[in-house]
mmCIF file of C-alpha atoms in Angstrom:
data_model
loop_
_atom_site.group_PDB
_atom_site.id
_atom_site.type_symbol
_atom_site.label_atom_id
_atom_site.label_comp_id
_atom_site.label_asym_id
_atom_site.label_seq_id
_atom_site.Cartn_x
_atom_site.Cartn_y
_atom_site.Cartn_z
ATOM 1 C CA UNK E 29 -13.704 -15.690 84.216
ATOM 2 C CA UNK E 30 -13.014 -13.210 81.219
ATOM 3 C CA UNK E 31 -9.096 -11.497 82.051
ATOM 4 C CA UNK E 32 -7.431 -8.909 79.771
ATOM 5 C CA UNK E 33 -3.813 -8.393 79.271
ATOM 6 C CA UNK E 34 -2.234 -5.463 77.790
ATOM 7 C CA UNK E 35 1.710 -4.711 77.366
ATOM 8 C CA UNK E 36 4.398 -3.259 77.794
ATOM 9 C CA UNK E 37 3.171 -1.256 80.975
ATOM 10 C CA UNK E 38 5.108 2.085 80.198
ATOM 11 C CA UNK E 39 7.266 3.006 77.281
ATOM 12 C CA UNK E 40 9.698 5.126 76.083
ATOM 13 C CA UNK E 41 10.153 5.672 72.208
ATOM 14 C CA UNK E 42 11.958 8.427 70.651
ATOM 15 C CA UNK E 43 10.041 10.093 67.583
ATOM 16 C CA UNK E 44 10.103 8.307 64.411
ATOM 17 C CA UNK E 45 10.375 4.865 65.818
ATOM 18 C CA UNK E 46 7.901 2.209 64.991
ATOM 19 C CA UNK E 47 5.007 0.776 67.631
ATOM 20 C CA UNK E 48 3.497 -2.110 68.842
ATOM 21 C CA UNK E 49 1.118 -2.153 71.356
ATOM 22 C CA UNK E 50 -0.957 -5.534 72.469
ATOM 23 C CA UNK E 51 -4.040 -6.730 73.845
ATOM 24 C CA UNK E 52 -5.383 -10.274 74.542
ATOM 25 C CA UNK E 53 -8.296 -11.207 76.387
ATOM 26 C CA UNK E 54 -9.176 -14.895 77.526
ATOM 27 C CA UNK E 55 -12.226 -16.094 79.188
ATOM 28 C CA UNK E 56 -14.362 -15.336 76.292
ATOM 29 C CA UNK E 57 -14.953 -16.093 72.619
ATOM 30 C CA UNK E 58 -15.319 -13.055 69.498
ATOM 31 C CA UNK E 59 -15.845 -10.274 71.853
ATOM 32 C CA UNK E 60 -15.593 -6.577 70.799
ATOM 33 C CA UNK E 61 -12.551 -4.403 70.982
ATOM 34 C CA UNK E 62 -11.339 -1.247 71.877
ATOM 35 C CA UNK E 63 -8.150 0.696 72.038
ATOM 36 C CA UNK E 64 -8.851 4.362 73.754
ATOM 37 C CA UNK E 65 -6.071 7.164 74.344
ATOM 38 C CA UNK E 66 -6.454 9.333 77.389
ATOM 39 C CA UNK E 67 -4.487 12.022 77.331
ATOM 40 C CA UNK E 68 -3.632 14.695 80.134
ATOM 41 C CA UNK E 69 -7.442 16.611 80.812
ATOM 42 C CA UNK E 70 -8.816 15.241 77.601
ATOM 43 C CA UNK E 71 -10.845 12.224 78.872
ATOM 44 C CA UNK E 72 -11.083 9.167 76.852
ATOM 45 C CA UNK E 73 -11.145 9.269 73.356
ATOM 46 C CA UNK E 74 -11.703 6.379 71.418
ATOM 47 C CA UNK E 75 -9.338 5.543 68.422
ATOM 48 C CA UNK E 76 -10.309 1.931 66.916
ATOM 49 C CA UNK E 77 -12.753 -0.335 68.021
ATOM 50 C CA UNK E 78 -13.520 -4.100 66.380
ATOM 51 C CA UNK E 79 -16.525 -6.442 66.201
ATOM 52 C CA UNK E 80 -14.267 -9.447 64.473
ATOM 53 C CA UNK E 81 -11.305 -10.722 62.976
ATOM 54 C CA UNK E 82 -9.662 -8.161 60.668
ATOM 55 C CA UNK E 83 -12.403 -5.854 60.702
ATOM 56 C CA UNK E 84 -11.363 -2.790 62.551
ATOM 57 C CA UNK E 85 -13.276 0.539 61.824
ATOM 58 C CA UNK E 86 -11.324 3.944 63.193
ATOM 59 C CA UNK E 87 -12.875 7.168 64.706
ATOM 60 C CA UNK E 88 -10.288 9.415 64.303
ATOM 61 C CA UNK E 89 -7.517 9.954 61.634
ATOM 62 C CA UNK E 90 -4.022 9.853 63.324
ATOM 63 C CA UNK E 91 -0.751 8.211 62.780
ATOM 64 C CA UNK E 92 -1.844 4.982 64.261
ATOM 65 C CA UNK E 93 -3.438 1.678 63.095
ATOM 66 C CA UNK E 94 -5.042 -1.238 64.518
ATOM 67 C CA UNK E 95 -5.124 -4.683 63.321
ATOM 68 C CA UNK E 96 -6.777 -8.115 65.119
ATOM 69 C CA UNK E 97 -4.940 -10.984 63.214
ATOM 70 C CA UNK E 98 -7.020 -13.698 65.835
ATOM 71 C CA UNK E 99 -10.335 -12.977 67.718
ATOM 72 C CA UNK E 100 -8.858 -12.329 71.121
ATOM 73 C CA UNK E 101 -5.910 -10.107 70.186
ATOM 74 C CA UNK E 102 -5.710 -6.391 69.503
ATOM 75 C CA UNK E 103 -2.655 -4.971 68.439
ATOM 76 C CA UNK E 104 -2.407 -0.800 68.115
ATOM 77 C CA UNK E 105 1.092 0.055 65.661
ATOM 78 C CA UNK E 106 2.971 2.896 64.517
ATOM 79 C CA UNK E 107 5.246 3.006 61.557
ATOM 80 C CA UNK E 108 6.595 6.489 62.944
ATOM 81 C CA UNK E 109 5.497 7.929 66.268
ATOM 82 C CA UNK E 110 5.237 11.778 66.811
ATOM 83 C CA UNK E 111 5.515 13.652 70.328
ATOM 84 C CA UNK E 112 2.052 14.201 70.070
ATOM 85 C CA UNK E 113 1.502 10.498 70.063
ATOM 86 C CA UNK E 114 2.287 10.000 74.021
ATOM 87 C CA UNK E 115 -0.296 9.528 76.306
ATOM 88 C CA UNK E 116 -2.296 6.384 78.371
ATOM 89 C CA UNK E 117 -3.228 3.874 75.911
ATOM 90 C CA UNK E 118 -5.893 1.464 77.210
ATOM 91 C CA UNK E 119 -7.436 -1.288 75.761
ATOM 92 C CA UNK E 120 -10.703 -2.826 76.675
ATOM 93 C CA UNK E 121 -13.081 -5.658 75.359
ATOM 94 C CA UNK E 122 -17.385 -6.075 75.550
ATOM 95 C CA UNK E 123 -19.560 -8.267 74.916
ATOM 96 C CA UNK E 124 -22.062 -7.930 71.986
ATOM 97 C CA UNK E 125 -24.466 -4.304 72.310
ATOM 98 C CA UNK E 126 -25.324 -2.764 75.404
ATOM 99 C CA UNK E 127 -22.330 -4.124 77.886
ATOM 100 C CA UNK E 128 -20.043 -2.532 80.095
ATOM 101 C CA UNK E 129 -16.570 -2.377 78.858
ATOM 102 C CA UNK E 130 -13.850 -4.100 80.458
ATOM 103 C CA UNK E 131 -10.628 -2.597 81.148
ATOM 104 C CA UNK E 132 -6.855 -3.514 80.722
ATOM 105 C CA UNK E 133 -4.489 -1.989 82.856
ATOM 106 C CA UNK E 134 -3.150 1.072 80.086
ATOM 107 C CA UNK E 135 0.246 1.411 78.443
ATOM 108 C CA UNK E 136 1.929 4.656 79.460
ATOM 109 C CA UNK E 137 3.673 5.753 76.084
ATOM 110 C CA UNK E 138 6.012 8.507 76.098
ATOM 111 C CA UNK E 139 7.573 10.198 72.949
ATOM 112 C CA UNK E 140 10.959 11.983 73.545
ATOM 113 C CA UNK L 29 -25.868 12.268 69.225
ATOM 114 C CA UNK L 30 -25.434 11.220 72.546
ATOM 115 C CA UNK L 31 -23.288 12.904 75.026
ATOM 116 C CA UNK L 32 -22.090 13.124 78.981
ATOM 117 C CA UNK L 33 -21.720 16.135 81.130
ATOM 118 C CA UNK L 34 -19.558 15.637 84.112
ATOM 119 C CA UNK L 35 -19.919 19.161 85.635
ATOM 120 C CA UNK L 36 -17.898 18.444 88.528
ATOM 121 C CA UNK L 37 -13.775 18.072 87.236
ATOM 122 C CA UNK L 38 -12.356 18.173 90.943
ATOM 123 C CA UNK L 39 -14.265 16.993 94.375
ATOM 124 C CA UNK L 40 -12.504 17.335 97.635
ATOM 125 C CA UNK L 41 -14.264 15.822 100.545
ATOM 126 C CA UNK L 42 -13.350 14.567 104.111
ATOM 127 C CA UNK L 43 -12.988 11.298 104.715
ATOM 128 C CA UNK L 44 -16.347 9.654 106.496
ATOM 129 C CA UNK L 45 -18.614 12.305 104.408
ATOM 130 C CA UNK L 46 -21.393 11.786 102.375
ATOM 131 C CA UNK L 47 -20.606 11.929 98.293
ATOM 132 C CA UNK L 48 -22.313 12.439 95.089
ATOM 133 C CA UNK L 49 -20.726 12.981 91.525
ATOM 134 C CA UNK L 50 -23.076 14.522 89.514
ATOM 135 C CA UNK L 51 -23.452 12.800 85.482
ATOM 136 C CA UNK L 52 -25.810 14.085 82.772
ATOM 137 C CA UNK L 53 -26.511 12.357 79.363
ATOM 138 C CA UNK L 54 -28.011 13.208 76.477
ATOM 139 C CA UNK L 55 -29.875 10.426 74.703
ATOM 140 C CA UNK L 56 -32.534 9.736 72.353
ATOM 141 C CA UNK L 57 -34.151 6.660 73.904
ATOM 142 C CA UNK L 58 -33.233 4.537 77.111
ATOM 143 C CA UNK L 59 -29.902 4.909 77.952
ATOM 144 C CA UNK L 60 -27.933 2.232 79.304
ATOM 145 C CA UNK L 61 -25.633 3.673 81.876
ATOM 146 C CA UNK L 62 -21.978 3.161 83.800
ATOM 147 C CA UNK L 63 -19.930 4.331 86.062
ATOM 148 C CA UNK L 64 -16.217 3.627 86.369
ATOM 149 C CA UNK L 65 -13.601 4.272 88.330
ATOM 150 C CA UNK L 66 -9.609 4.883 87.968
ATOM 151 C CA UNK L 67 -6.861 4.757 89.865
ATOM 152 C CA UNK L 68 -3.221 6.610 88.874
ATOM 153 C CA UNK L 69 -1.660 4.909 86.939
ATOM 154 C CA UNK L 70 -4.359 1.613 86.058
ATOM 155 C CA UNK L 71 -7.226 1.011 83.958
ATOM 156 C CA UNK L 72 -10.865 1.841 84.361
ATOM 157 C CA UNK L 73 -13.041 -0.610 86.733
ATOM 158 C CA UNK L 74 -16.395 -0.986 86.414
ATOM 159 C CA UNK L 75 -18.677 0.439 89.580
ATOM 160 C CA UNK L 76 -21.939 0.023 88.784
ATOM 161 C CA UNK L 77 -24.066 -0.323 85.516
ATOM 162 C CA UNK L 78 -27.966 0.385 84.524
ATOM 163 C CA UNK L 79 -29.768 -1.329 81.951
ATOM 164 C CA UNK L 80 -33.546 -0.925 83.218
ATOM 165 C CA UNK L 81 -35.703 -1.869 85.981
ATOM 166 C CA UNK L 82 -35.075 -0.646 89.473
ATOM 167 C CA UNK L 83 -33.721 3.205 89.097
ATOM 168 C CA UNK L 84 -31.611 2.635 92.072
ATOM 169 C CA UNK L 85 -28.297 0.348 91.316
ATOM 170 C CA UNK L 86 -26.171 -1.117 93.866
ATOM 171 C CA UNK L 87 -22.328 -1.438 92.503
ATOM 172 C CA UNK L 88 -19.056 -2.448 94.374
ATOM 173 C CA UNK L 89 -16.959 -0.765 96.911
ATOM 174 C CA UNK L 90 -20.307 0.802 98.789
ATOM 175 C CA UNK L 91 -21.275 3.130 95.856
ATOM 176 C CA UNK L 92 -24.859 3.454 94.512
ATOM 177 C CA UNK L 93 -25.836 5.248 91.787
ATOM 178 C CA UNK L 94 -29.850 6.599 90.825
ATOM 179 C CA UNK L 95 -31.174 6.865 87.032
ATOM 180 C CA UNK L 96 -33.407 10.009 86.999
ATOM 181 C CA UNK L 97 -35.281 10.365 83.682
ATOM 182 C CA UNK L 98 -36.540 13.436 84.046
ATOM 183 C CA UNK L 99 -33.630 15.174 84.706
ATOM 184 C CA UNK L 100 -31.007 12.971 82.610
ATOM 185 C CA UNK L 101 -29.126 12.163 85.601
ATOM 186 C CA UNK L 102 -27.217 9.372 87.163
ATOM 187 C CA UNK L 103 -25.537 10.608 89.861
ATOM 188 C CA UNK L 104 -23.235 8.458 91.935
ATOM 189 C CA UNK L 105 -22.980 8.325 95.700
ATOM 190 C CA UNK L 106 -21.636 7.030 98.553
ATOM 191 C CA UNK L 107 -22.791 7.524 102.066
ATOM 192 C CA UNK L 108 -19.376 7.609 103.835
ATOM 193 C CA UNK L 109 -16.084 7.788 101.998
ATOM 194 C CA UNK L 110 -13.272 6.076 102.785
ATOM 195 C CA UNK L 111 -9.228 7.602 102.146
ATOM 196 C CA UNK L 112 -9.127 4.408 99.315
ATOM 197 C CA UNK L 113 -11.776 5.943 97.220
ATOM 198 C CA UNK L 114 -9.407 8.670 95.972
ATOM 199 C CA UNK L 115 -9.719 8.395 92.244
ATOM 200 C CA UNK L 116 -10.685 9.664 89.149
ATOM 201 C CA UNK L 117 -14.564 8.469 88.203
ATOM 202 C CA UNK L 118 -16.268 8.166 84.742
ATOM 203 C CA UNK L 119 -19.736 8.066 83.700
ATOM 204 C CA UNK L 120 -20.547 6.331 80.417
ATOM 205 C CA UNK L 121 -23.803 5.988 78.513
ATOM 206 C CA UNK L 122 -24.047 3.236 75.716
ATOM 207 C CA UNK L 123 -25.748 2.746 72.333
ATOM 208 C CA UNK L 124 -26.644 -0.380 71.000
ATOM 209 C CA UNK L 125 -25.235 -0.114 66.860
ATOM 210 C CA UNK L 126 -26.054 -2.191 63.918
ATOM 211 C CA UNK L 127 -23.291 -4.960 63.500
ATOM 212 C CA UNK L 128 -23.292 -5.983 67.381
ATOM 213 C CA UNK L 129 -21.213 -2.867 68.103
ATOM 214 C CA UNK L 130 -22.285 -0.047 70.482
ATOM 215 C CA UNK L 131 -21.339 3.064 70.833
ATOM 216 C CA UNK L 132 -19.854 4.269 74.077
ATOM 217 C CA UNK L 133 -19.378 7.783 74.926
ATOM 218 C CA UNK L 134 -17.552 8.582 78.056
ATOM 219 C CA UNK L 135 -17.533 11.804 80.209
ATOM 220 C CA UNK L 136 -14.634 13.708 80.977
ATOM 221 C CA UNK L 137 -14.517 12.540 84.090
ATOM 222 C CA UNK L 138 -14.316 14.005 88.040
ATOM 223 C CA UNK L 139 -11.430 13.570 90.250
ATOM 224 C CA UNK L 140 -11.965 13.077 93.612
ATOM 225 C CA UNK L 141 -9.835 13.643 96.665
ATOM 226 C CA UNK L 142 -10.898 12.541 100.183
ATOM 227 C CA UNK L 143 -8.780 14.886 102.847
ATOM 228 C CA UNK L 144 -8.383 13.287 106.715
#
């Protein structure tokens, strides 16, 4: 069966430091990827998503970046973080078109 | 573009009622449809999903869900919740992209609280 394991579970970072968030999924072989934010009664917004090795397409400009240096790893980085950066980070992984999405358990990032 | 209308933020119902969380999607063609649910604190889980065929979908954890064309609905329900079913829930409606991507659109969710 297909498993997905995201870390650190919460974090603390003051602003200006650097971040490194990742995201590996076994069980399967070149599946999509996701990283989504969900902030405080915003929903889930979706900030990169990737189809294959190095090719990661954004939706929104921000201060982050994503990267996948091997096909079951997703890593979300910051060179400097801003308060406005805090929030649930989860990352999630599909199959091909039309699937469900599959959930890791989130990264609680807070900015002080 | 497509879109999801969760009309419903907050839900409080007694524990043994009846439920339904109301979802309503805009889409161009056939929609393939989710619902998900989340707990403080963890990721989203995966209730139930549509892709065609039978307009009434069977999921985990009791819950059912019914695809109405008509009226753009998929409205979840349960027939008797349970004190464990406290959550937040998410309906999702996916596109199938160029590139083997999709495009999934979430809605802003409802949060549900089940009193004794």
């Amino acid at each position: 069966s297909q498993t997905i394991h995201q870390w650190p579970a919460t974090l603390v970072q003051p602003v200006g430091s650097p971040l490194s968030l990742e995201c590996t999924v076994e069980g399967t072989s070149n599946p999509n990827l996701y990283w989504y934010r969900q902030a405080a009664g915003r929903g889930l917004q979706l900030l990169f998503y990737s189809v294959g090795i190095g090719q990661i397409s954004s939706e929104v400009p921000q201060n982050l970046s994503a990267s996948r240096p091997q096909d079951r790893q997703f890593i979300l980085s910051s060179k400097k973080l801003l308060l406005s950066d805090s929030g649930f980070y989860l990352c999630a992984w599909s199959y091909r078109a039309s699937s469900p999405l599959h959930f890791g358990n989130g990264t609680r990032l807070t900015v002080t | 573009a497509q879109s999801v209308t969760q009309p419903d933020i907050h839900i409080t119902v007694s524990e043994g009622a009846s439920l339904e969380l109301r979802c309503n999607y805009s889409y161009g063609a056939t929609p393939y449809l989710f619902w998900y649910v989340q707990s403080p604190g963890q990721g989203l889980q995966l209730l139930l999903k549509y892709f065609s065929g039978d307009t009434l979908v069977q999921g985990i954890k009791g819950f059912e869900a019914e695809f109405k064309r008509s009226q753009s609905s998929f409205n979840l329900r349960k027939p008797s919740v349970h004190w464990s079913d406290a959550a937040e829930y998410f309906c999702a409606v996916v596109s199938p992209l160029s590139g083997g991507y999709q495009k999934v659109t979430f809605g802003t969710g409802t949060k549900l609280q089940v009193i004794p």
